[in-house]
Amino acid sequence: MATKEFYFAIIGHCDQPIFEMDFPAGEKKSKESEGTRHLNHYIGHAALDIVDEHALTTSQMYLKMVDKFNEWYVSAFVTASRIRFIMLHTHRADEGIKQFFQEMYETYIKHAMNPFYDIDDVIESPAFDQKAALYGKKYLS
Amino acid sequence: MKSSTSDFLTDVQTVNIVIKQIGPNKALPAFKRIVERCSRQRVIQVSDNPRRLFHCSFTQSSSYTEFSELQQHRRVFAVIGVAFTNGHGEPDRSTRASRESTDSEVSEIEQITNAYNKLKSDYSNIICGRCILIGGKDEDFNEVERHERLCFPSLEDATQLESAIRELMRAIYIVIEMKRVDVSFEKKQEIVCPTLPDESRWQVGVETKSTKSYRKKCLGRYRKQHADYCLLTGLPQLALEAYEGAIESLKSAQDHLWLAAAYDGWASTVCILHAEQMGEINCGAFHRVASMHAMLTIPSIEINTQSGESLSVSNDSVLRYHLGNAEHLDETQVKTQHFSSPQGHKRHHSDEHIRVTSSLSNSNSIERNESFGNESGIVSNGSSPSIREEPAKVKASKGLNPLSNFLSDRREKPTKERVMENFKNAIDEFAKFTLAGWLEYETVMRAIMYLILEREYIKLEQFHRDYTGKYLDDANSFMDHRMKAQICLNSAAMYKEIGFLRKQAFYARLSVLFELHVTEGRVRQAGDYKTVYPVLFKTLEGYGVDLSEPHDMKNKKIGPVKLQIKSLHEIFTAANRAGHRDAAIRHLCFLLQVYYPHLDSSMTTRLFDDLDNLVKATNTVHQLNQTIVVDDGKIIIPGLQLTRFPLIQNPTVLALQPNLAPTIVPSRSQASIFIYTPFGKKVDNSLLWVTDCPGEVEVTVKNCRGLELVVRELCLIVEGVNFEPVQARLILPPEDEENNSGSTIRLLGVPKEPGDLFITGYSCNIFGLHNECRFLSHNSQKPNKIRVKVLPKLARVYLECSLPRAPIDEENDEPSAEAVVYSGRLLTAEFIVRYHSDITSEDGHSFERKCKLPIAISIIPAVTVSAWHVLPGDSPFSRYIVVDVTNSTEHDAELVYSNSRRMYVLPKETCRVPILSPCCSDVTGGAFHQAKQRGSHMMQKMETERLRLILENHVSKHLDIRWAIPALNLDGQVPVGSLLSSVSLLKQLVLPAISLDFFVNGKQYVSEDDVAVGIGQFVEVEVSIISSLAAEYNGILSLECEQEISHLLGSNDTSTFMLVTGLKKIPFAVDKENKQSARFSVTFIVEGSFRVRPQITPAPGQNALLAEDMFATPVAFSVSTKF
């Protein structure tokens, strides 16, 4: 059975990724995984249209699985301020992804309340990284 | 190839006409024009009550014609051959008229005739054909049937082409209409079953023609074809009925392929009806209505009449045309408006249909129902089941569902679910036949079109993903990579229509990957890249890249940077390999301009290398400011401002030099009656330039590259008046931590005429490219237009000096002069003032310029006075002024003093010059003392100054020391100003009250040399007492002896060491006329140097003498033991 792979990205208002992380975390990035990262960017970016469409028609933040391309499923979560969380995953894990999104939402809110952080800026906080890795390990393994 | 998703839908009601170029002479541009003219006639109105439209498409090729029995819209109903006789469609009439028939002409005619016949034979099922002959004579082509010949002398003279095409369309329509009305198959017992050409090959088993099932199959197929004819002849409502009947029959006959086609036909017809209802599909042109506003605003339709006049009518009157049968609809234009999402993409909302349909139900329901009611009436003579007239009123509740509006009276309402179900049924049925793969795909796209009409974008996306995925799968060997690329392109076009630009970009890029897929034994050609370049170019919008927008370098939120860089690099590569050099350069420059901070160093180096190679590949200079047109005008790449290389900011217009800067002097004749008024027009003197006078703009230039940057031909861009910029060349050092603030330079230019000059930007040649940029303001990104008022040519005063020019100050280059003189030299300089004026005043104002000539004078000391002393002269009435003169130069100096006395001073040496000066008798000895007795300080000063001036005048006559340096050919006067201003010196030149003159052993003592005597040796010292006083002076003269110990400690009274024999004190009485002598005989009893000084004790009643009242030089004795 193929390994479960996840790619998580927080997308800003101009479609720019402000945070990215692969799960399982900690693996050394090979050349192949760099190529996959590019593909993930394309798939995630293309899914934003349907994410936005969902966001217009539903009041739910968690949008479940919104798109699929080849082996990659795309799940999404839209915050109240229209920041989009995108998760590309090779296996269905709806419940885990939902809980991960919820935890990351809270972490993001805390980070966004930092007066030195501007909305849509790239998140470079190591604490945020650690939190994301922790929740990834907890819910996405 | 479908240009839009709606084409999949409109195709099912469109008759195919193949138009091809035939004959030996080919003229592609002219042929394209003919095709374009024919395509404009793609819709004709064949009946106005009910309104029936007949659609045709003019294609150069047809595909899947083998399924024309299954789906009539695939059939080619007519062919048009287009032939150009000798002259490529533009033959000369005069030459042609006189031309005799030749063998070559005969062969050309034969070739055209044969080609036309072959074209007709290629499509055996055609109803009719036309041969358009441009440049040929009608009678030459008798082989072609008369009614099929359309001969025109030239393309311009082919005014009847359109009407002929419409005639052809009407002919086709009549034939199809005849087939439509023929419903005898419903009653016939023996009917021939319509079959596909190769149907028997894949049919399993042997069919018994006598069975009920076979009968149903035949009937179902006939009904299906009948329904197709209804649809093609503009009767979709009837088609719907017929499709329902066909489905019923074919389902029971288990005829899957035809059932699939029937399902597809039914669902497509519903779609067409729905789209027509929405006003989105009409006359063959599909337009999306994207907003409430657009729905409520009735779109206009342009109608062209035969005579060429055009008029516009609103859409609600489209159903009521009364322009005759020959009239046709040309183009329908519905203006669309899009909602904008927060992300900047134009898109629809999924809940639009609720608003849209509610508006529809109010505006169009009556028109619509009338149309349907009439339609059912006109076909009542046929065997198709009649439809009863619909009530004019439609219930408001039905308006919520667009379908329910027109199908409200159906037995089974075609709900959204049913339509989609039928589409899915069709797809499932088609899926059973591998050879019908493309038919299945077209059905999928029609289903998607339906979801677009319903604004069900989420469902659409899911449906599209579920049903098109399998076509793109590697396992799908039925379709090659080009077909897959086409499928992706269709998906991209579909997503673009609904405003999903990111999806569109994704699928467009995917299509490029399929297009460039390399099969074995094939390499990618430039043509492949030419194909994919426009596709990739159109993905830029989806990735948030806007080439036309001036880029703000401070804007951090430019979108998904990594994707943008990658896609731009792909586009650059495609353009480069496709041979679009200019486009490649433009994309590369855009990449560097916008994304330079985001590029890693290796990629930056690679990109600059690529740019260098591209620039070197040709001699022409790429103009970055010009728009590039690629792919026959389909792609327009806007100009680019490469503002990052170099970074030129903060333009500041500098005022002219002080001697050139004008000021406006308001006209005095128009002086205001008010001393001050806030409404008075102020004269702005801030930024004034003058015609033909170079002006300067200061800018900050910065190189943000790690390498040296060479900027050539850097100059200003201005508007308003004629201006001659001066080009500059810069070599900017690489950026580092120390040098990152940039440097300031000045750009020059000469305005050539008066007026308002607007400095807008700059141009330069960078990396071998011509670059033009606007100056941007500091805060906003608005263009920074600096206004400078240019005055007419003004008069100018030139000040010149014979002295050499002084070194130019960095801030100021106004005329100046410099002189270097030696102290004591006489300085002369000539000043030339030139005045030039051809001034013309403006608005009553006059202009003013000021000019000045500063002169810098450096004085170098030559021969100067370093010290001076006053010594007794050769008589009591004269003094020696001893001046120590220093030669500061590097050369020998010759001194001339006291008229003819000469002396040489070596360089850097000092020599003593004795100048004999008589005492001044104009000032008495006690005059200075008396001056100090004055009542106030001021009076004392004034009196002292008066006395000093008298003495200065007296002394200056004698104190004339001239110097000459022969080596430098210079001469001058030794400056003695300091001497003359010294009161202490001048005081000593006053004639004293009493002067004492010494004679030692009968000889006058004049020098300061010591008189050598032995111990005990008697010396005769005679003192002559001379008075300058008018009155007699009485006193006692005695001698004192003192010994100088040192300069610091002074002298010690040593009178005891000197013995005076005889009279020690001698009384005297002197006046101005009478002098007296006194003799002393002295000896010394101790060795040493002694000075003998006279001492005068005034007689009783006489005033004591002050120090300056008595002048006596002490006599110095050197006493030794041996003599």
XYZ file of C-alpha atoms in Angstrom, chain B residues 228 328 394 426 522 589 607 610 620 631 749 755 767 819 908 980 988-989 1116-1117:
20
model
C -33.098 15.558 -35.800
C -31.556 36.915 -41.893
C -47.757 31.574 -16.573
C -26.736 8.840 -23.171
C 9.369 12.137 -33.331
C 12.240 41.044 -19.215
C 17.918 34.205 -17.493
C 19.348 33.765 -22.239
C 17.723 45.104 -34.498
C -0.067 34.753 -33.999
C 18.369 68.649 -21.866
C 5.675 76.731 -23.069
C 21.088 44.920 -21.960
C 44.279 85.669 -9.278
C 64.295 81.861 2.861
C 53.864 102.517 10.210
C 61.221 106.858 18.792
C 61.502 109.061 15.732
C 79.404 100.201 26.332
C 82.788 99.380 27.832
